[in-house]
Coordinates of C-alpha atoms and ligand atoms in Angstrom, one line a residue:
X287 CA 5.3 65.7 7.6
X288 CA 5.7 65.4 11.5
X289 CA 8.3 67.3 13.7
X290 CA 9.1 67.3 17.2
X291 CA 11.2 68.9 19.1
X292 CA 12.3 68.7 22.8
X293 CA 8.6 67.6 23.9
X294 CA 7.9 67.5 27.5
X295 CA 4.9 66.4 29.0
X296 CA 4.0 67.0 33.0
X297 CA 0.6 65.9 34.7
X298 CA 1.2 67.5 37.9
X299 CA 4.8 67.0 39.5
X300 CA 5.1 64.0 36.8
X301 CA 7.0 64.6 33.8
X302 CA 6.0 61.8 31.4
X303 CA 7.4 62.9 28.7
X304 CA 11.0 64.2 29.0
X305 CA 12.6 65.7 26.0
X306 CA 11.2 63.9 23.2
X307 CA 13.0 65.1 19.5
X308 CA 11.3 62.3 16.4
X309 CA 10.7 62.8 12.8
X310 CA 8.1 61.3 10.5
X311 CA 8.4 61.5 6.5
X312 CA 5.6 61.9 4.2
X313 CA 4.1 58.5 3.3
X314 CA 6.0 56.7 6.2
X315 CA 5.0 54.6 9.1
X316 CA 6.4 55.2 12.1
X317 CA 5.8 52.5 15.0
X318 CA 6.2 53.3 18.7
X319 CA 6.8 50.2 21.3
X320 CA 8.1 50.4 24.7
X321 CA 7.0 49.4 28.2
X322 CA 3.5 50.2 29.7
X323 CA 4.0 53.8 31.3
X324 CA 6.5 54.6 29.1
X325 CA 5.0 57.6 27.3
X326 CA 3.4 56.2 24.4
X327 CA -0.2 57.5 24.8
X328 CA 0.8 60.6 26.3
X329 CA 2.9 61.4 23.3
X330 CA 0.4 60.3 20.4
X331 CA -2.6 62.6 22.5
X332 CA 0.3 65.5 22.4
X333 CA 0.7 65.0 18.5
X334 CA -3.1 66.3 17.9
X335 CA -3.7 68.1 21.5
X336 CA -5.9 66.0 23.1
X337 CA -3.0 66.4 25.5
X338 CA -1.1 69.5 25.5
X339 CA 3.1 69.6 26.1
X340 CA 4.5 71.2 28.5
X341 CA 7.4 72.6 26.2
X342 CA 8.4 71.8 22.9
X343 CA 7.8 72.0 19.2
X344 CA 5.6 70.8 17.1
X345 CA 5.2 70.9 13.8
X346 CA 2.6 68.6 11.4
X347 CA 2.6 69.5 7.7
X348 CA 2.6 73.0 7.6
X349 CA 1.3 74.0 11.2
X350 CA 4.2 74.6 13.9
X351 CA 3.4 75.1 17.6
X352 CA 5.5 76.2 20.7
X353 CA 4.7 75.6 24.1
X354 CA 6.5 76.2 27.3
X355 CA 7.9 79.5 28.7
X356 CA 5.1 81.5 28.5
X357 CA 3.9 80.3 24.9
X358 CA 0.9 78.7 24.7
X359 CA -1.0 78.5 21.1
X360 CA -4.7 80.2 20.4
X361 CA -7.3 78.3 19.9
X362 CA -7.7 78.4 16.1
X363 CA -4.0 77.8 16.0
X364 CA -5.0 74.4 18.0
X365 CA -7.6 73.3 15.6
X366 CA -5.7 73.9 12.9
X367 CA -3.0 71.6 13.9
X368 CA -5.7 69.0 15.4
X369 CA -7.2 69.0 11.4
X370 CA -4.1 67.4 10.8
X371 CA -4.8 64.3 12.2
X372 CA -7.3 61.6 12.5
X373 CA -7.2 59.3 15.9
X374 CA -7.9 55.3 16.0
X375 CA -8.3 54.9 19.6
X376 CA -7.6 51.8 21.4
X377 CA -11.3 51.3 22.1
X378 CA -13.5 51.9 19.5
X379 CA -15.3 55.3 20.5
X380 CA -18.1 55.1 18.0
X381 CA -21.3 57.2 19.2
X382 CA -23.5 54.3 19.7
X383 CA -26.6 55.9 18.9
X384 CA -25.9 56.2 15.2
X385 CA -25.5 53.9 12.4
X386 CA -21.7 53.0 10.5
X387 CA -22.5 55.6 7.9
X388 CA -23.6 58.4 10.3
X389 CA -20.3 57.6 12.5
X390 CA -17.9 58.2 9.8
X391 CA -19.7 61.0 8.4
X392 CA -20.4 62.9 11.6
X393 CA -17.5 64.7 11.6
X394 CA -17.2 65.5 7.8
X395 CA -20.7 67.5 8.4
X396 CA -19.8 69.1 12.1
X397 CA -16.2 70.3 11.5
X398 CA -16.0 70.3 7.2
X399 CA -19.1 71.7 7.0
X400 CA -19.6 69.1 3.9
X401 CA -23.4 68.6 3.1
X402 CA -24.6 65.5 4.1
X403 CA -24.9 64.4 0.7
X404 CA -21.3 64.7 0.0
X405 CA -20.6 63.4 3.4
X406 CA -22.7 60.5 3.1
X407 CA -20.8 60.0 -0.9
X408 CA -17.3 59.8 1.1
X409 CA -18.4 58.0 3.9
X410 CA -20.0 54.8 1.7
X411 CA -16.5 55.2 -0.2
X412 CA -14.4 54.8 2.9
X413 CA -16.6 52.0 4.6
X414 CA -16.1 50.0 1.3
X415 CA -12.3 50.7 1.6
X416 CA -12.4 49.0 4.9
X417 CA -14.5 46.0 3.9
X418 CA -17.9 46.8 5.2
X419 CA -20.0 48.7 2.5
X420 CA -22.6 46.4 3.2
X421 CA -22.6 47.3 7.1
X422 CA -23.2 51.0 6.6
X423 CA -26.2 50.6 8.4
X424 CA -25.7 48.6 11.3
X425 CA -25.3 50.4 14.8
X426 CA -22.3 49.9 16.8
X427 CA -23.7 47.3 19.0
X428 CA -24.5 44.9 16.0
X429 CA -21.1 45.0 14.8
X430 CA -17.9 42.7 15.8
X431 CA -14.9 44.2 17.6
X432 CA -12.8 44.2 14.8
X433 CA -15.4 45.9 12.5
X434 CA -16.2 48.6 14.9
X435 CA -12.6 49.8 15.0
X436 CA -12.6 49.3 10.8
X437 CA -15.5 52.1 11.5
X438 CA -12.8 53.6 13.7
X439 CA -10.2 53.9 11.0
X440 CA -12.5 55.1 8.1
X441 CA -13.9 57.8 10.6
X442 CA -10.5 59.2 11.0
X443 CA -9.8 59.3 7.7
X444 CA -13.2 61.2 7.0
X445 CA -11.8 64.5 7.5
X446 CA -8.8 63.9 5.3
X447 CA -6.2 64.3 7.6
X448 CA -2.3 64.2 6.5
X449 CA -1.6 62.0 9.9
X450 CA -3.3 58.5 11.0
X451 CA -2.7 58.4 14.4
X452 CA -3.2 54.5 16.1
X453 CA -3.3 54.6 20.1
X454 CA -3.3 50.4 20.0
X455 CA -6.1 49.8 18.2
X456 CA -6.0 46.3 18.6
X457 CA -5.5 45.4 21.9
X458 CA -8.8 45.6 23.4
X459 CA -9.7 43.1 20.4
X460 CA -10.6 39.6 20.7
X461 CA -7.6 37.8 19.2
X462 CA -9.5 36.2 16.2
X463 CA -10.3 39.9 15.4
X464 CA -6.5 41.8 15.2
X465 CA -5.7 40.4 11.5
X466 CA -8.6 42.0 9.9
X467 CA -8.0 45.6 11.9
X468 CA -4.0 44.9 10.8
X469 CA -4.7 44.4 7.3
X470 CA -6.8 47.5 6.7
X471 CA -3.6 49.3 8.4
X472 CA -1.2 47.5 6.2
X473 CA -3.3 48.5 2.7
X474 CA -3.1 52.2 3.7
X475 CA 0.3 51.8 4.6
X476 CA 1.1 50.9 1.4
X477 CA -0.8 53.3 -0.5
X478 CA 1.5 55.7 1.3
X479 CA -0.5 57.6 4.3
X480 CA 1.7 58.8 7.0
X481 CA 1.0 56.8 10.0
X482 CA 2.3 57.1 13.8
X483 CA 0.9 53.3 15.2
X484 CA 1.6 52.8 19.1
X485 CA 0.9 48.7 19.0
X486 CA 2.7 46.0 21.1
X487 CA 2.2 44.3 17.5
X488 CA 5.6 42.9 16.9
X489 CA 4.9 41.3 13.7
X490 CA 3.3 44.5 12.3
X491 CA 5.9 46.5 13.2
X492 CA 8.7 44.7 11.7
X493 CA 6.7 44.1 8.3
X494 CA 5.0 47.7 8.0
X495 CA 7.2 49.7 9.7
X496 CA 10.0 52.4 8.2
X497 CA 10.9 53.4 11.6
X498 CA 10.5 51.9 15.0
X499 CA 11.2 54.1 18.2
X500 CA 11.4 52.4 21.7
X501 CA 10.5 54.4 24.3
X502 CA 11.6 54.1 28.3
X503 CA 11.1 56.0 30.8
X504 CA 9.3 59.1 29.1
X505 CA 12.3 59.4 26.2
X506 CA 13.4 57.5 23.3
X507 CA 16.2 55.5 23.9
X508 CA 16.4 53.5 20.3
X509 CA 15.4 54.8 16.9
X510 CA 15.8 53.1 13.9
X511 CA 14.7 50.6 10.9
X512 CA 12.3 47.9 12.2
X513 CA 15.6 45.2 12.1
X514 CA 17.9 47.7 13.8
X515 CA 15.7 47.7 16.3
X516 CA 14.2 45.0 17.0
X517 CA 16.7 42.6 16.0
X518 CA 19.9 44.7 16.8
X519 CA 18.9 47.2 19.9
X520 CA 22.0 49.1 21.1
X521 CA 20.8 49.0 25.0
X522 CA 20.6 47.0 27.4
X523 CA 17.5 48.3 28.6
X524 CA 16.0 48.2 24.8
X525 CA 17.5 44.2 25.0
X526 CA 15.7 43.7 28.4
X527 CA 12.1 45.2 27.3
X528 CA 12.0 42.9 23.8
X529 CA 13.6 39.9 26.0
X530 CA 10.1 40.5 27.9
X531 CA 8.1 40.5 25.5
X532 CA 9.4 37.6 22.9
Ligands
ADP168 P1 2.1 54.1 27.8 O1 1.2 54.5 26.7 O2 3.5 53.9 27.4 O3 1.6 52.9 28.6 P2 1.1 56.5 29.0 O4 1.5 57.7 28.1 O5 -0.2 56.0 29.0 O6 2.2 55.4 28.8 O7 1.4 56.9 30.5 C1 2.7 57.4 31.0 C2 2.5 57.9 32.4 O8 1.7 59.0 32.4 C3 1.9 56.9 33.3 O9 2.6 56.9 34.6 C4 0.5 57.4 33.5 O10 0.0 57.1 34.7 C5 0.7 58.9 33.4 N1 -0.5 59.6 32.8 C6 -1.0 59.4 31.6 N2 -2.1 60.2 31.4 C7 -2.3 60.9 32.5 C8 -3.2 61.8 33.0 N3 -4.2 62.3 32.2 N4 -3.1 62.3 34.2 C9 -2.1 61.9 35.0 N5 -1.2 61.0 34.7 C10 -1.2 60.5 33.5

């Protein structure tokens, strides 16, 4: 489903991301950890352009982009790829200004071109797949934390992507709040979406995971089942980083 190859990233003189090469299979979760300034972000944002690589491919179902040298993808070429995907962020970016129901079917009428009756029909479905069918018409402001980002997660599976991408969606969360935002991810997990989840969540990753990658340093220095990794890292550097964080 996912496939990248040779991914560099550069914000100025910075290079970020350094020559990043990962596979994802259909219906798998892959779970990235790794050290704050690692790469993490930067590499999730390049997987639906919000960032875009310096060099590389990238390929997400059946849309494959080059970059570097000269190569830079058209714009409808961009959106394509970007339709892909659907983005938790770590903060829940719900517009404010509109109810549960009009967040999560925003998108489904502004980019699918759905009518809003159909959009509000899918919308209703996926707030009650995510436990709050009775909050459809709450704003933002009257919800908790953890439902918010449950808004979060059914609004980026509104536009039925073949990715869910997770840029930490729990860790601006009041503790009390992660286990409901990590169960939703585990039920969709297991009814087999493809997922990319950057989380400092070791418990998560070790249960829901197929993969884990650690990165350092802007490339991935340990791929492999959750237990390979987390219990049996091959690296110093990968022993040092989970020594931290135990
Ligand atoms: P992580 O998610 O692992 O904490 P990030 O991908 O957020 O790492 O950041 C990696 C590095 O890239 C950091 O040094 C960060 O300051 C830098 N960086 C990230 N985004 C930008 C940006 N938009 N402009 C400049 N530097 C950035």
């Amino acid at each position: 489903m996912i496939r990248i190859q040779n991914l560099h990233k550069s914000f100025g003189t910075q290079e970020v991301l350094k020559g990043v090469d990962l596979e994802v299979q259909q219906g798998k979760v892959l779970v990235i950890i790794g050290p704050s300034g690692s790469g993490k972000t930067t590499l999730l944002r390049c997987l639906n352009l919000l960032e875009t690589p310096t060099k590389g491919v990238l390929r997400i179902s059946d849309v494959q982009l080059e970059f570097g040298e000269g190569r830079k993808p058209k714009p409808s070429e961009v959106l394509a790829l970007r339709k892909k995907t659907g983005m938790v962020f770590q903060a829940y970016y719900l517009f404010p200004h509109m109810t549960a129901l009009q967040n999560v079917m925003e998108a489904q009428v502004q980019v699918l071109k759905k009518s809003k009756e159909e959009a509000r029909r899918v919308a209703l479905e996926l707030l009650n797949k995510v436990g709050l069918g009775d909050r459809a018409d709450f704003y933002p402001h009257q919800l908790s934390g953890g439902q918010q980002q449950r808004v979060g997660i059914a609004r980026a599976m509104a536009v039925s992507p073949d990715v869910l991408l997770f840029d930490e969606p729990t860790s601006a969360l009041d503790p009390e709040l992660v286990g409901e935002v990590l169960k939703v991810m585990k039920e969709l997990a297991r009814e087999g979406r493809t997922m990319v989840v950057v989380t400092h969540e070791m418990k998560f990753a070790a249960e829901v995971a197929d993969r884990v990658v650690l990165m350092d340093e802007g490339i991935i220095i340990e791929s492999g089942t959750p237990d390979q990794v987390l219990n049996h890292p091959s690296s110093d550097r990968a022993r040092s980083f989970l020594n931290r964080i135990a």
